[in-house]
Each structure stands twice: as C-alpha cells, then as structure tokens.
Coordinates of C-alpha atoms and ligand atoms in Angstrom, one line a residue:
M299 CA 8.0 -25.6 12.9
K300 CA 11.0 -27.8 13.7
D301 CA 10.1 -30.0 10.8
I302 CA 10.3 -27.3 8.2
N303 CA 13.4 -27.6 6.1
T304 CA 14.3 -24.0 6.2
A305 CA 16.7 -24.5 3.4
N306 CA 13.9 -25.6 1.2
L307 CA 11.3 -22.9 1.8
P308 CA 9.5 -21.3 -1.2
S309 CA 10.8 -17.9 -2.4
H310 CA 7.3 -17.1 -3.6
V311 CA 4.1 -18.2 -2.0
A312 CA 0.6 -17.4 -3.5
F313 CA -2.6 -17.6 -1.5
I314 CA -6.1 -18.2 -3.0
M315 CA -7.9 -17.1 0.0
D316 CA -11.2 -18.8 -0.3
G317 CA -14.0 -19.7 2.1
N318 CA -14.6 -16.4 3.8
G319 CA -18.4 -16.5 3.1
R320 CA -18.8 -20.2 4.2
W321 CA -16.7 -19.5 7.3
A322 CA -19.1 -16.6 8.1
K323 CA -22.3 -18.5 7.2
S324 CA -21.4 -21.4 9.6
R325 CA -21.2 -18.7 12.3
L326 CA -24.6 -17.3 11.1
M327 CA -22.9 -14.2 10.2
P328 CA -23.0 -12.1 6.9
R329 CA -20.4 -12.8 4.3
S330 CA -18.7 -9.3 5.0
F331 CA -17.8 -10.7 8.4
G332 CA -16.0 -13.4 6.8
H333 CA -14.1 -11.1 4.4
Q334 CA -13.1 -9.0 7.4
H335 CA -11.6 -12.0 9.3
G336 CA -10.0 -13.2 5.9
M337 CA -8.2 -9.9 5.7
E338 CA -7.0 -10.0 9.3
R339 CA -5.8 -13.5 8.8
M340 CA -3.9 -12.4 5.6
M341 CA -2.0 -10.0 7.5
G342 CA -1.1 -12.6 10.1
L343 CA 0.0 -14.9 7.3
L344 CA 2.1 -12.2 5.7
Q345 CA 3.8 -11.5 8.9
H346 CA 4.6 -15.2 9.3
A347 CA 6.0 -15.6 5.9
F348 CA 8.3 -12.4 6.4
D349 CA 9.4 -14.0 9.9
L350 CA 10.4 -17.1 8.1
G351 CA 12.3 -15.2 5.5
I352 CA 9.9 -15.8 2.5
P353 CA 10.4 -12.7 0.4
T354 CA 7.4 -12.8 -2.0
V355 CA 3.8 -13.3 -1.1
T356 CA 0.9 -13.0 -3.5
V357 CA -2.8 -12.9 -2.5
Y358 CA -5.8 -13.5 -4.6
A359 CA -8.2 -10.9 -3.2
L360 CA -10.8 -10.4 -5.9
S361 CA -11.0 -12.1 -9.3
T362 CA -12.5 -10.7 -12.5
E363 CA -15.4 -13.0 -12.1
N364 CA -16.1 -12.0 -8.5
L365 CA -17.2 -8.6 -9.9
S366 CA -20.4 -10.3 -10.8
R367 CA -21.2 -10.9 -7.2
P368 CA -24.1 -8.7 -5.8
Q369 CA -23.2 -5.1 -5.3
A370 CA -23.8 -5.2 -1.7
E371 CA -21.0 -7.8 -1.2
L372 CA -18.7 -5.7 -3.5
D373 CA -19.5 -2.5 -1.7
A374 CA -18.5 -4.4 1.6
L375 CA -15.4 -5.6 0.1
F376 CA -14.5 -2.2 -1.3
S377 CA -15.1 -0.6 2.1
L378 CA -12.7 -3.2 3.7
F379 CA -10.0 -2.6 1.2
R380 CA -10.3 1.2 2.1
T381 CA -9.9 0.3 5.8
Y382 CA -7.2 -2.2 5.6
F383 CA -5.0 -0.3 3.2
S384 CA -5.0 2.7 5.5
K385 CA -4.6 0.5 8.6
Y386 CA -1.7 -1.7 7.5
V387 CA 0.2 -0.1 4.6
H388 CA 2.6 1.6 7.1
E389 CA 3.3 -1.8 8.4
L390 CA 4.2 -3.1 4.9
I391 CA 6.3 0.0 4.3
E392 CA 8.2 -0.4 7.7
K393 CA 9.0 -4.0 6.7
K394 CA 10.3 -2.7 3.4
A395 CA 7.9 -4.6 1.5
R396 CA 7.1 -3.4 -2.0
L397 CA 3.4 -3.6 -3.0
C398 CA 2.3 -4.5 -6.2
I399 CA -1.2 -4.8 -7.7
L400 CA -2.1 -7.6 -10.2
G401 CA -5.2 -6.8 -12.1
D402 CA -7.2 -3.7 -13.2
I403 CA -8.1 -1.5 -10.2
S404 CA -9.9 1.1 -12.3
V405 CA -13.1 -0.6 -11.3
L406 CA -12.7 0.2 -7.6
P407 CA -14.0 3.4 -6.0
E408 CA -11.7 6.4 -6.7
D409 CA -10.6 7.0 -3.1
V410 CA -9.6 3.3 -2.7
Q411 CA -7.7 3.3 -6.2
S412 CA -5.6 6.5 -5.0
S413 CA -4.8 5.1 -1.5
I414 CA -3.6 1.9 -3.4
Q415 CA -1.5 4.0 -6.0
S416 CA 0.0 6.0 -3.2
A417 CA 1.0 2.7 -1.4
V418 CA 2.4 1.3 -4.5
Q419 CA 4.4 4.6 -5.2
A420 CA 5.7 4.9 -1.6
S421 CA 7.0 1.2 -1.6
A422 CA 8.3 1.1 -5.1
S423 CA 11.9 1.3 -4.3
F424 CA 11.9 -1.6 -1.8
T425 CA 13.6 -4.7 -3.1
E426 CA 13.7 -7.1 -0.1
R427 CA 10.3 -8.2 0.2
C428 CA 7.3 -8.0 -2.2
V429 CA 3.6 -8.2 -1.5
N430 CA 1.3 -8.7 -4.6
I431 CA -2.4 -8.2 -4.2
A432 CA -4.5 -9.6 -7.1
L433 CA -7.5 -7.3 -7.3
N434 CA -9.9 -7.5 -10.2
Y435 CA -7.4 -10.2 -11.6
G436 CA -8.0 -12.8 -14.1
A437 CA -5.1 -14.8 -15.6
R438 CA -7.1 -15.0 -19.0
D439 CA -7.4 -11.1 -18.9
E440 CA -3.8 -10.8 -18.1
I441 CA -2.6 -13.2 -20.8
L442 CA -5.0 -11.4 -23.5
R443 CA -3.7 -8.0 -22.3
A444 CA -0.1 -9.1 -22.7
V445 CA -0.9 -10.6 -26.2
N446 CA -2.6 -7.3 -27.4
L447 CA 0.4 -5.2 -26.0
A448 CA 2.7 -7.6 -28.2
V449 CA 0.5 -7.1 -31.2
V450 CA 0.7 -3.3 -30.9
Q451 CA 4.5 -3.6 -30.3
G452 CA 4.5 -5.8 -33.5
K453 CA 7.1 -8.1 -32.0
Q454 CA 7.6 -11.8 -31.8
L455 CA 8.2 -12.6 -28.1
D456 CA 10.4 -15.2 -26.1
K457 CA 9.3 -16.3 -22.9
E458 CA 11.0 -13.6 -20.9
G459 CA 9.6 -11.0 -23.3
F460 CA 6.2 -12.4 -22.6
A461 CA 6.6 -12.5 -18.9
N462 CA 7.6 -8.8 -18.9
L463 CA 4.1 -8.0 -20.3
L464 CA 2.4 -9.7 -17.4
Y465 CA 1.3 -7.9 -14.2
T466 CA 4.2 -9.9 -12.5
K467 CA 6.9 -8.3 -14.7
G468 CA 10.2 -8.8 -13.2
Q469 CA 9.1 -11.3 -10.5
S470 CA 9.8 -14.9 -10.0
D471 CA 7.0 -17.5 -10.6
P472 CA 5.2 -18.8 -7.5
D473 CA 6.8 -21.8 -6.0
L474 CA 3.8 -22.6 -4.0
I475 CA 0.2 -22.0 -4.5
I476 CA -2.0 -22.6 -1.4
R477 CA -5.8 -22.7 -1.7
T478 CA -8.0 -22.9 1.3
G479 CA -11.7 -23.5 1.5
K480 CA -11.8 -27.2 0.1
E481 CA -12.0 -26.5 -3.6
K482 CA -9.4 -27.9 -5.9
R483 CA -9.0 -25.5 -8.6
L484 CA -7.1 -22.5 -9.7
S485 CA -10.1 -20.2 -10.6
N486 CA -8.2 -18.2 -13.2
F487 CA -5.4 -17.5 -10.9
L488 CA -1.7 -17.0 -12.5
L489 CA -2.3 -19.6 -15.1
Y490 CA 0.8 -18.7 -17.0
Q491 CA 3.1 -18.3 -13.9
A492 CA 1.8 -21.5 -12.2
A493 CA 3.3 -23.7 -14.8
Y494 CA 5.6 -25.4 -12.2
A495 CA 4.0 -24.2 -8.9
E496 CA 3.5 -26.9 -6.3
L497 CA -0.3 -26.9 -5.4
Y498 CA -1.5 -27.3 -1.9
F499 CA -5.1 -27.5 -0.9
S500 CA -6.5 -27.1 2.5
D501 CA -10.1 -27.9 3.7
K502 CA -9.9 -25.1 6.2
M503 CA -11.9 -21.9 5.4
F504 CA -9.4 -18.9 4.9
P505 CA -10.2 -17.1 8.0
A506 CA -9.4 -20.3 10.0
F507 CA -6.1 -21.0 8.2
S508 CA -3.6 -20.5 11.1
D509 CA 0.1 -20.0 11.0
K510 CA 0.4 -23.7 12.1
D511 CA -1.5 -24.7 9.0
F512 CA 0.7 -22.4 6.8
D513 CA 3.6 -24.3 8.4
A514 CA 2.1 -27.6 7.4
A515 CA 1.8 -26.4 3.8
L516 CA 5.6 -25.3 3.9
E517 CA 6.6 -28.6 5.5
E518 CA 4.8 -30.4 2.8
F519 CA 6.5 -28.2 0.2
S520 CA 9.9 -28.8 1.7
N521 CA 9.5 -32.5 1.3
R522 CA 8.3 -32.5 -2.4
T523 CA 10.6 -33.2 -5.2
R524 CA 10.5 -30.6 -8.1
R525 CA 11.6 -32.1 -11.2
F526 CA 10.7 -29.5 -13.7
G527 CA 10.4 -32.1 -16.4
K528 CA 13.6 -33.6 -15.9
V529 CA 14.5 -37.1 -14.4
Ligands
IPE672 C1 -12.8 -15.6 -0.9 O1 -14.0 -16.1 -0.2 C2 -12.9 -14.2 -1.0 C3 -13.3 -13.7 -2.3 C4 -13.5 -14.3 -3.3 C5 -13.5 -12.2 -2.3 P1 -15.4 -16.4 -0.8 O2 -16.1 -15.2 -0.8 O3 -15.3 -17.0 -2.1 O4 -15.9 -17.4 0.2 P2 -16.9 -18.5 0.0 O5 -16.0 -19.5 -1.1 O6 -18.1 -18.3 -0.7 O7 -16.9 -19.3 1.1
IPE673 C1 -11.3 -17.4 -6.1 O1 -12.4 -17.8 -5.3 C2 -11.2 -16.1 -6.1 C3 -10.5 -15.3 -5.0 C4 -10.1 -16.1 -3.9 C5 -10.4 -14.0 -5.0 P1 -13.9 -18.0 -5.8 O2 -14.7 -18.2 -4.6 O3 -14.3 -16.9 -6.7 O4 -13.6 -19.2 -6.7 P2 -14.8 -20.3 -7.3 O5 -15.9 -19.5 -7.9 O6 -15.1 -21.2 -6.3 O7 -14.1 -21.0 -8.4
MG674 MG1 -15.2 -18.9 -2.9

C-alpha cells in the first residue's frame, strides 16, 4: 500500500472478472464453484476500493455472448446472483453505494430481476459511491441500442448526447480496466467508454486476485502518464 500514490488513484475502476472456470478446474471442482468464489472475491475488492476512496467500480459479470454457455452453467450463475443480491445488497446500501445495471436483464429469471430492480431503486438517490454490474452486457449491443434510440429521436448527437444514451449515462469513463485470467482482450466490454482507459492484465484467475494484487494494479496506474493525445 505504501507505494500507491493516493493522489493519483482512478475514480472509476472496471473489472473484467475472468478465470473463474479455470480456477475451479485446477481444483478439480465444477465451474460454478469458481463463480461462487469469484463473487466472494468481488465483494472483497469492492470493499477495498471503497476503503481506498475509489468511488466508482464496474464489474463485468455476464456478457451477451456468455448467454450461449450451457444452460446448467447459466442456471448456476443465476442462482448465485439470486443468493448474492440478497446477501450483500444491504451492505452496498449501508455504504451508500448506488447500484446500476449495465445490460438487458430481461433474460434473467423474474425473481432475480425483481430483486435487482428493488436494489437499484433503493439505492437510486446515493451519489457518493457507485457500483455498476454489467449483466447480459455487450458493448456492441449497447452502442446499437443508443444509435437506434437516436434514430427514433431523429437527432444528430454530440459526444455528450451519445454518452447519455449509453447504460453508463451520467457517469465518468473508466480510468482503469483490470482483466484477470491471463487473456489480453476486452471481450465486448465498454468499447465506447474505454477510449482512454488504462488497461491492466493479470495472469491470476479472478478468485485468486487478492487485495494486494489490486494494490499492485493501482500502483502501476498511479505511475502511468495519461496523455489523452496531447504532448
Ligand atoms: C468469468 O469466468 C465469469 C463469467 C464469464 C461469467 P469464466 O467463466 O469465463 O472462467 P474461464 O475464463 O472459463 O476460466
Ligand atoms: C469476459 O469473459 C466476460 C466476463 C468476464 C463476464 P469471457 O470468458 O466470456 O471472455 P472470452 O470468451 O475469453 O473472450
Ligand atoms: Mg473466461
């Protein structure tokens, strides 16, 4: 921790939580075991981010493409969402964190949708902290959705007008995107908002990505020079 320049922390960190399945496989356990540990770890990382004063955290929990996975894996994921929403939502509310969903949750079981909706409503007035969960999220879908909305409105848009049609309406762009699980790609995550995000890739599988690993990513971020195209 002592190496982190706290004056230069990101305001918005986004996680691509990848590697749950491989983490479980290496322990001869089913993939759902990895997802369960991944969710526990996510709650730890969220707490750590808040403790450090990072106000916005985005978590890529399910992509539009992930919906093509076997139904048994999806059912296990939906059941985890069900458990974790009821288990942790009050903690987010206690921390005055606003919960936002990025993506189309109409594909989720109805009881999961309604517990998500009530958490979103219960936290809607909080402004100090924000947790975005990307669920059935795909950046291409998000961009097409925005374009179609713009067409219906019949308006020419500037950057701000377009950003207001995205799921992340009103939010700052991610400063730092952390992907665990060894792969070095964005996998359809925040393609518009990531224009000037710093990217950090970790070989650790998500359930094994510790608070110390997060600190290392933050330390590297704090030492990078962001030029935004300038000299
Ligand atoms: C990420 O872990 C979580 C989701 C995509 C739901 P994976 O399930 O992709 O785990 P690996 O990449 O197969 O190890
Ligand atoms: C990205 O992980 C999606 C999430 C973390 C939710 P994937 O495991 O789906 O990505 P690919 O298939 O390796 O690109
Ligand atoms: Mg994966």
